[in-house]
Amino acid sequence: MKNRWLIALLLLVVAGVSPAFAQGGAGSTGSIQGEVKDESGGILPGVTVTVSGTSMMGARTDTTNSQGVYRFIGLPAGTYTVKFELSGFGPVTKQDIRLGIGFTANVTGKLSVKNMSETVDVTGESPAVDTTATRVQTNFDKGMLDSLPNARDMWSLLGSTPAVQLRTFDVGGSSAGTQTGYVAYGNGGQNRPLIEGINTTEGTAAAGFYFDYGSFDEVVIGAAGNTAEMPSGGVLTNFIGKAGGNKLTGEVYYEYEDGDVLQSTNLTQDQLNRGYANIPRSVIQQLGLKRNEANTLVSYKNLNASIGGPIMKDKLWFWVGLLRQENTVYQPPSGAILDGTGFLTKLNNYTGKVTYQITPKDKLIGYVQYGVKQQPFRVVAGFVAGAQNPTSKETSLQDSPSWVGKVEYNRILGNRGFLEIRAGEFGYNFALVGNDQTTPRVEDRATLAVKGGGYDWELDRRRKQIHGAYTFFAEKLGGSHQIKVGGEVQHETGRERFFSYWSNNVLHVVNNGVPDFVRLGLASDSWNGLRNYGLFVTDTFVLNKLTINLGGRYDRYRVFLPEQARPSSRFSPQAATFAAVSNIQTFNHVTPRLGVTYDLTGDGKTVWKANFGRYFFNPGVGLADSANPNTGTQYSQYAWNDLNGDRVWQAGESGALQAQFGGTASVVVDPNLRNSYTDELSTWLERNLGGNVGARVGFVWKMDRNGRQQENQNRPRSAWTVPATVTDIGPDGNANSGDERTVAAFGLNPANAALPVVNYIFNPDGYTADYKTLEVGATKRFSNKWSMVSSFAKTWTSEFGTSYFGTGVGNNVGSGGTLAGGFSGSSGNPITPNGQADKTEFSQWNFKIHGSYEPGWGLRLTPVFNMQQGFPYGRVFSAAVGGLTQNFMAEEVTAHRLPTYKQLNFRAEKKIGLRGRAKLGVIFDLFNVFNANPEYSLNARTGRLTISETGVNVPTLGAPITILPPRIARFSARISW
């Protein structure tokens, strides 16, 4: 009766506006359940079941019900022992039951009539297939986190996760501290990275926090099939911190790489001849640089130190950790610094966690992690991708703190109910200051060369949030029901400030050295906000072999603008103020989630699964910024007539107005604006092969719909009606060389060109995307000396994208497109008849496998192998039509492919016992074992560039931008006690 009143109270609270209960995919626990029978197969009610483990305080007991079933919910991830006892029967203990976050382990008990006094011990085989869940989830426990040879960051783990693909690839820490885009089953948006259940998403897809990898005990990555707890349709990650324990433990871990001693080179002369690492001759002579070392790692250092344990045993635990990570590469992951300045990244993190078991049923958790990222020579560009910086003066200084913290309360209600409530904040202050702010900024859209100083800019984000959920079981509703009800409230603000928009507030863009357009910018101080509420309910209903996961979710997103002001600056001499707007746009969504699993063989070893879900997009504060008359980035873009030929804009050199944001430009939001969403269908066949091995084959279809973007309402596609011709000078980039051709084009109607800018936010017709993936995979939990995770996935993509890995934009789209693929540089609905107007359709596959093997003698071997088919690209050129520059596809996007990426990394660790409980681990890593050198970013634009070292002039088409770093070795040591 008490539980019924509690359930009713929770439902009433969740149905209102109170932020009391939510989870949003933020759970940090798992469950152990099962049934107990005698030797004849008869059910045994009244059996006392006890569960214990080093990750929990004390032990918990339950008694099997009339169906012989027991349950333990709300268990922290870890390894457990389950003991079964009943008078008249011999006790049975099952050990080494591995439980991951979000996993339900079915552990059965079989008791024999008592004929001996001692307990029967069984080394438990952890279930390899979750027979109740339809989500596609990968768990990394502490052993796996310690074993993988990687850069010790989030993206390294994503790179080892089945069906997840990265935009850039790390070799021995070459990209440590630098974020990279990623996709799962083809779809690259709306991800949700959580730390201890707190949402740390930057914008709507990226990670906003560079965390301490060594501070985590368990990581879960949900790539598809997420339940109603997850609001959006991307990848769900949850990182759970170490908590200490009943024994005082500590660890000191140190990694070191020296690029001068332990590193190869892998660049070919052909890659250098095509323009990679176009280092000026004077710099080579002055500093003694070598172009064939341009993609190498200069140095890498990583220190982790931690200590944790009991303040009071089984009552109060603590854990604190420290990270010092530093790496320097000769060239940044994208773009280049051509004077030999090393690309330095520093991360300093401080982490603390306290766990207090108030009573056997009540727990309180406090957590905080504070980090500072420093990059003194960050490559920043206003327009081009893969900017080539002649010197470090063109770069910017980043010195940015970020943090995440929470307080969480858990309560166990018998063994049938579990309550979790957490409140916290994520935030950062991301600042970039140009190392030169006086020299005029000029960027070449064809050669990617830039010169001149940077801007003075800062973005501050805050997300205050409350999450929680109540889970309980109901046995008398036609079967077994595990019901979870909850919701969330998040209040997010973003403040973006341009203290100076490039040097003297002007960005110059040229095309093969010829003046193209200028952006005249304003200083700005823009505030944007989002308040969202989420409510969900899920029911896992088990009836014999059938399990139905039925869920529903309600989300409310309210986009708003705080009161704000724009300061005076060169092109806006008068300051301006803007009143608060409480409701720019509100979306209300009710969405279904349905999953079905069927135990084909009745023994939990062969399971068929199917899943459907609709996931509406989180608009983030980006929609508020787009609709804000005081938007964060404000400029007017004009065609540039460089009358005196000095390559510096002066008053009177502005041609036709091409685009405008802020200033006098108005913003209109379609009153019928619809939120974008993803429909996801998946089906899987999973098989437990024994020996902790599970295999699966499945199909996932992700359908993005209702794409949204911003366009100039006075320049619709129908206004591009003036016939014109443009010249494609051909793949060699030389005019009048015999390979040029004339291409039909359309210019803008003069009447429309004369109208003022009205930025219109709406849903273009037909703005959709589809991603279909077939995957085969196998996983083996560690047992009998080895473990393995493997996956082969092939994805068929259909989207409005023409630039993969920044090869060259071949369509003309509006801004703020919501259906942006993770590898597509400009996914958006076309707004002119020039360029590519149709979707790009192609397939792409990836394969990955990693595992560990322990042959004995304290030795552990861990290979990691990844392969990824290269993405397509076609030649692009730009030309002015009626004074407005447009992009054109000279070839189909699928005319060529980037090379297939292949990389093998390897780790060997030898553990040596020291005094007492202390152990020493000596580690050797070898990255890019085969010294592969695929180009995973290149220039597909039409033009010419001159190689400074030789003076040879070559086409920009095919010039490599990013090449996989060469083979390198790393030595590490870990002392633990």
PDB file of C-alpha atoms in Angstrom, residues 301-472:
ATOM      1  CA  LYS A 301      53.215  13.514 -21.395  1.00  0.00           C
ATOM      2  CA  ASN A 302      50.370  12.332 -19.203  1.00  0.00           C
ATOM      3  CA  LEU A 303      50.249  12.124 -15.418  1.00  0.00           C
ATOM      4  CA  ASN A 304      47.332  10.712 -13.438  1.00  0.00           C
ATOM      5  CA  ALA A 305      47.464  10.523  -9.649  1.00  0.00           C
ATOM      6  CA  SER A 306      44.624   9.475  -7.362  1.00  0.00           C
ATOM      7  CA  ILE A 307      43.766   8.185  -3.918  1.00  0.00           C
ATOM      8  CA  GLY A 308      40.508   6.905  -2.481  1.00  0.00           C
ATOM      9  CA  GLY A 309      39.121   4.837   0.303  1.00  0.00           C
ATOM     10  CA  PRO A 310      37.018   4.815   3.439  1.00  0.00           C
ATOM     11  CA  ILE A 311      36.543   7.652   5.839  1.00  0.00           C
ATOM     12  CA  MET A 312      34.172   5.231   7.577  1.00  0.00           C
ATOM     13  CA  LYS A 313      33.949   1.670   6.279  1.00  0.00           C
ATOM     14  CA  ASP A 314      30.631   0.809   4.649  1.00  0.00           C
ATOM     15  CA  LYS A 315      29.534   4.356   5.464  1.00  0.00           C
ATOM     16  CA  LEU A 316      31.590   7.120   3.884  1.00  0.00           C
ATOM     17  CA  TRP A 317      33.991   6.835   0.930  1.00  0.00           C
ATOM     18  CA  PHE A 318      36.086   9.401  -0.913  1.00  0.00           C
ATOM     19  CA  TRP A 319      38.116   9.596  -4.119  1.00  0.00           C
ATOM     20  CA  VAL A 320      40.260  12.439  -5.487  1.00  0.00           C
ATOM     21  CA  GLY A 321      42.274  12.590  -8.692  1.00  0.00           C
ATOM     22  CA  LEU A 322      44.625  14.814 -10.638  1.00  0.00           C
ATOM     23  CA  LEU A 323      45.405  14.966 -14.370  1.00  0.00           C
ATOM     24  CA  ARG A 324      48.311  16.706 -16.105  1.00  0.00           C
ATOM     25  CA  GLN A 325      48.316  16.041 -19.839  1.00  0.00           C
ATOM     26  CA  GLU A 326      50.423  17.805 -22.431  1.00  0.00           C
ATOM     27  CA  ASN A 327      51.066  17.076 -26.074  1.00  0.00           C
ATOM     28  CA  THR A 328      52.797  18.939 -28.887  1.00  0.00           C
ATOM     29  CA  VAL A 329      52.364  18.039 -32.535  1.00  0.00           C
ATOM     30  CA  TYR A 330      54.217  19.490 -35.468  1.00  0.00           C
ATOM     31  CA  GLN A 331      50.892  20.291 -37.170  1.00  0.00           C
ATOM     32  CA  PRO A 332      47.368  20.624 -35.707  1.00  0.00           C
ATOM     33  CA  PRO A 333      44.706  18.014 -36.579  1.00  0.00           C
ATOM     34  CA  SER A 334      43.176  20.291 -39.220  1.00  0.00           C
ATOM     35  CA  GLY A 335      45.052  23.043 -40.999  1.00  0.00           C
ATOM     36  CA  ALA A 336      48.703  23.949 -40.525  1.00  0.00           C
ATOM     37  CA  ILE A 337      51.174  26.337 -38.882  1.00  0.00           C
ATOM     38  CA  LEU A 338      53.958  26.690 -41.404  1.00  0.00           C
ATOM     39  CA  ASP A 339      56.764  28.370 -39.441  1.00  0.00           C
ATOM     40  CA  GLY A 340      57.602  25.323 -37.330  1.00  0.00           C
ATOM     41  CA  THR A 341      55.637  26.373 -34.247  1.00  0.00           C
ATOM     42  CA  GLY A 342      54.518  23.273 -32.405  1.00  0.00           C
ATOM     43  CA  PHE A 343      50.809  22.844 -31.748  1.00  0.00           C
ATOM     44  CA  LEU A 344      50.709  22.594 -27.942  1.00  0.00           C
ATOM     45  CA  THR A 345      47.736  21.391 -25.886  1.00  0.00           C
ATOM     46  CA  LYS A 346      47.611  21.298 -22.079  1.00  0.00           C
ATOM     47  CA  LEU A 347      44.887  19.801 -19.889  1.00  0.00           C
ATOM     48  CA  ASN A 348      44.788  20.175 -16.113  1.00  0.00           C
ATOM     49  CA  ASN A 349      41.920  18.492 -14.262  1.00  0.00           C
ATOM     50  CA  TYR A 350      40.926  18.097 -10.608  1.00  0.00           C
ATOM     51  CA  THR A 351      38.280  15.550  -9.608  1.00  0.00           C
ATOM     52  CA  GLY A 352      36.602  14.638  -6.345  1.00  0.00           C
ATOM     53  CA  LYS A 353      33.807  12.274  -5.328  1.00  0.00           C
ATOM     54  CA  VAL A 354      32.244  11.513  -1.938  1.00  0.00           C
ATOM     55  CA  THR A 355      29.745   8.694  -1.293  1.00  0.00           C
ATOM     56  CA  TYR A 356      27.803   8.637   1.971  1.00  0.00           C
ATOM     57  CA  GLN A 357      25.621   5.663   2.935  1.00  0.00           C
ATOM     58  CA  ILE A 358      23.260   7.495   5.268  1.00  0.00           C
ATOM     59  CA  THR A 359      21.302   4.331   6.072  1.00  0.00           C
ATOM     60  CA  PRO A 360      21.348   0.877   4.464  1.00  0.00           C
ATOM     61  CA  LYS A 361      18.719   2.230   2.072  1.00  0.00           C
ATOM     62  CA  ASP A 362      19.758   5.869   1.626  1.00  0.00           C
ATOM     63  CA  LYS A 363      22.842   7.130  -0.199  1.00  0.00           C
ATOM     64  CA  LEU A 364      24.188  10.604  -0.937  1.00  0.00           C
ATOM     65  CA  ILE A 365      26.810  11.288  -3.652  1.00  0.00           C
ATOM     66  CA  GLY A 366      28.748  14.464  -4.332  1.00  0.00           C
ATOM     67  CA  TYR A 367      30.904  14.888  -7.438  1.00  0.00           C
ATOM     68  CA  VAL A 368      32.943  17.636  -9.073  1.00  0.00           C
ATOM     69  CA  GLN A 369      35.467  17.843 -11.902  1.00  0.00           C
ATOM     70  CA  TYR A 370      37.163  21.094 -12.877  1.00  0.00           C
ATOM     71  CA  GLY A 371      39.445  21.353 -15.883  1.00  0.00           C
ATOM     72  CA  VAL A 372      41.437  23.951 -17.793  1.00  0.00           C
ATOM     73  CA  LYS A 373      42.375  23.612 -21.450  1.00  0.00           C
ATOM     74  CA  GLN A 374      45.200  25.659 -22.921  1.00  0.00           C
ATOM     75  CA  GLN A 375      46.190  25.912 -26.591  1.00  0.00           C
ATOM     76  CA  PRO A 376      48.496  28.904 -27.152  1.00  0.00           C
ATOM     77  CA  PHE A 377      48.513  28.452 -30.950  1.00  0.00           C
ATOM     78  CA  ARG A 378      45.008  27.352 -31.902  1.00  0.00           C
ATOM     79  CA  VAL A 379      44.224  27.378 -35.626  1.00  0.00           C
ATOM     80  CA  VAL A 380      41.118  29.520 -36.186  1.00  0.00           C
ATOM     81  CA  ALA A 381      39.572  30.652 -39.464  1.00  0.00           C
ATOM     82  CA  GLY A 382      36.607  32.817 -40.321  1.00  0.00           C
ATOM     83  CA  PHE A 383      35.694  31.123 -43.588  1.00  0.00           C
ATOM     84  CA  VAL A 384      38.102  28.461 -44.893  1.00  0.00           C
ATOM     85  CA  ALA A 385      38.402  24.923 -43.515  1.00  0.00           C
ATOM     86  CA  GLY A 386      41.914  23.535 -43.033  1.00  0.00           C
ATOM     87  CA  ALA A 387      43.534  26.969 -42.844  1.00  0.00           C
ATOM     88  CA  GLN A 388      47.227  27.164 -43.748  1.00  0.00           C
ATOM     89  CA  ASN A 389      48.818  29.638 -41.311  1.00  0.00           C
ATOM     90  CA  PRO A 390      52.199  31.031 -42.466  1.00  0.00           C
ATOM     91  CA  THR A 391      53.247  31.835 -38.872  1.00  0.00           C
ATOM     92  CA  SER A 392      51.966  31.465 -35.335  1.00  0.00           C
ATOM     93  CA  LYS A 393      50.845  35.102 -35.457  1.00  0.00           C
ATOM     94  CA  GLU A 394      47.785  33.979 -37.421  1.00  0.00           C
ATOM     95  CA  THR A 395      46.738  31.657 -34.589  1.00  0.00           C
ATOM     96  CA  SER A 396      44.842  32.333 -31.353  1.00  0.00           C
ATOM     97  CA  LEU A 397      45.369  31.726 -27.643  1.00  0.00           C
ATOM     98  CA  GLN A 398      42.852  29.513 -25.858  1.00  0.00           C
ATOM     99  CA  ASP A 399      42.780  29.403 -22.047  1.00  0.00           C
ATOM    100  CA  SER A 400      39.424  27.922 -21.052  1.00  0.00           C
ATOM    101  CA  PRO A 401      38.106  26.544 -17.752  1.00  0.00           C
ATOM    102  CA  SER A 402      35.197  24.093 -17.677  1.00  0.00           C
ATOM    103  CA  TRP A 403      33.447  22.206 -14.906  1.00  0.00           C
ATOM    104  CA  VAL A 404      30.737  19.710 -14.000  1.00  0.00           C
ATOM    105  CA  GLY A 405      29.324  18.999 -10.564  1.00  0.00           C
ATOM    106  CA  LYS A 406      26.386  17.290  -8.903  1.00  0.00           C
ATOM    107  CA  VAL A 407      24.702  16.208  -5.695  1.00  0.00           C
ATOM    108  CA  GLU A 408      22.734  12.947  -5.938  1.00  0.00           C
ATOM    109  CA  TYR A 409      20.386  11.145  -3.577  1.00  0.00           C
ATOM    110  CA  ASN A 410      19.462   7.435  -3.928  1.00  0.00           C
ATOM    111  CA  ARG A 411      16.935   5.436  -1.949  1.00  0.00           C
ATOM    112  CA  ILE A 412      16.200   1.711  -2.116  1.00  0.00           C
ATOM    113  CA  LEU A 413      12.599   0.794  -1.334  1.00  0.00           C
ATOM    114  CA  GLY A 414      12.772  -2.877  -0.424  1.00  0.00           C
ATOM    115  CA  ASN A 415      14.175  -4.693  -3.430  1.00  0.00           C
ATOM    116  CA  ARG A 416      11.266  -3.573  -5.593  1.00  0.00           C
ATOM    117  CA  GLY A 417      11.855   0.169  -5.803  1.00  0.00           C
ATOM    118  CA  PHE A 418      14.768   2.501  -6.478  1.00  0.00           C
ATOM    119  CA  LEU A 419      14.709   6.291  -6.415  1.00  0.00           C
ATOM    120  CA  GLU A 420      17.463   8.544  -7.800  1.00  0.00           C
ATOM    121  CA  ILE A 421      17.546  12.345  -7.823  1.00  0.00           C
ATOM    122  CA  ARG A 422      20.496  14.460  -8.983  1.00  0.00           C
ATOM    123  CA  ALA A 423      21.046  18.177  -9.367  1.00  0.00           C
ATOM    124  CA  GLY A 424      24.075  19.793 -10.927  1.00  0.00           C
ATOM    125  CA  GLU A 425      25.639  22.226 -13.348  1.00  0.00           C
ATOM    126  CA  PHE A 426      27.842  22.086 -16.410  1.00  0.00           C
ATOM    127  CA  GLY A 427      29.608  25.168 -17.707  1.00  0.00           C
ATOM    128  CA  TYR A 428      32.659  26.669 -19.358  1.00  0.00           C
ATOM    129  CA  ASN A 429      34.284  29.958 -20.373  1.00  0.00           C
ATOM    130  CA  PHE A 430      35.744  29.394 -23.850  1.00  0.00           C
ATOM    131  CA  ALA A 431      37.948  32.310 -24.899  1.00  0.00           C
ATOM    132  CA  LEU A 432      40.050  32.850 -28.041  1.00  0.00           C
ATOM    133  CA  VAL A 433      42.350  35.847 -28.377  1.00  0.00           C
ATOM    134  CA  GLY A 434      44.282  36.409 -31.607  1.00  0.00           C
ATOM    135  CA  ASN A 435      48.043  36.358 -31.175  1.00  0.00           C
ATOM    136  CA  ASP A 436      48.050  39.258 -33.651  1.00  0.00           C
ATOM    137  CA  GLN A 437      45.064  41.606 -33.665  1.00  0.00           C
ATOM    138  CA  THR A 438      46.408  44.421 -35.855  1.00  0.00           C
ATOM    139  CA  THR A 439      47.362  42.902 -39.250  1.00  0.00           C
ATOM    140  CA  PRO A 440      44.419  42.696 -41.721  1.00  0.00           C
ATOM    141  CA  ARG A 441      42.964  39.203 -41.980  1.00  0.00           C
ATOM    142  CA  VAL A 442      42.940  37.645 -45.479  1.00  0.00           C
ATOM    143  CA  GLU A 443      41.781  34.066 -46.219  1.00  0.00           C
ATOM    144  CA  ASP A 444      42.055  32.313 -49.590  1.00  0.00           C
ATOM    145  CA  ARG A 445      39.096  29.994 -50.176  1.00  0.00           C
ATOM    146  CA  ALA A 446      40.989  28.073 -52.886  1.00  0.00           C
ATOM    147  CA  THR A 447      44.527  27.667 -51.521  1.00  0.00           C
ATOM    148  CA  LEU A 448      43.378  27.797 -47.861  1.00  0.00           C
ATOM    149  CA  ALA A 449      46.253  30.190 -47.128  1.00  0.00           C
ATOM    150  CA  VAL A 450      45.515  32.794 -44.465  1.00  0.00           C
ATOM    151  CA  LYS A 451      47.378  35.810 -43.194  1.00  0.00           C
ATOM    152  CA  GLY A 452      46.750  38.445 -40.594  1.00  0.00           C
ATOM    153  CA  GLY A 453      45.584  38.409 -37.023  1.00  0.00           C
ATOM    154  CA  GLY A 454      42.710  36.772 -35.170  1.00  0.00           C
ATOM    155  CA  TYR A 455      39.759  38.055 -33.222  1.00  0.00           C
ATOM    156  CA  ASP A 456      39.025  38.621 -29.528  1.00  0.00           C
ATOM    157  CA  TRP A 457      36.097  36.374 -28.620  1.00  0.00           C
ATOM    158  CA  GLU A 458      34.543  34.485 -25.697  1.00  0.00           C
ATOM    159  CA  LEU A 459      31.662  32.032 -25.303  1.00  0.00           C
ATOM    160  CA  ASP A 460      30.319  31.256 -21.832  1.00  0.00           C
ATOM    161  CA  ARG A 461      27.823  28.429 -21.308  1.00  0.00           C
ATOM    162  CA  ARG A 462      25.865  27.392 -18.240  1.00  0.00           C
ATOM    163  CA  ARG A 463      23.410  24.508 -17.881  1.00  0.00           C
ATOM    164  CA  LYS A 464      21.711  24.105 -14.509  1.00  0.00           C
ATOM    165  CA  GLN A 465      19.789  20.851 -14.298  1.00  0.00           C
ATOM    166  CA  ILE A 466      17.803  18.446 -12.144  1.00  0.00           C
ATOM    167  CA  HIS A 467      17.261  14.778 -13.076  1.00  0.00           C
ATOM    168  CA  GLY A 468      15.712  11.828 -11.330  1.00  0.00           C
ATOM    169  CA  ALA A 469      13.729   8.607 -11.720  1.00  0.00           C
ATOM    170  CA  TYR A 470      11.783   6.072  -9.720  1.00  0.00           C
ATOM    171  CA  THR A 471      11.969   2.404 -10.725  1.00  0.00           C
ATOM    172  CA  PHE A 472       9.679  -0.255  -9.319  1.00  0.00           C
TER     173      PHE A 472
END
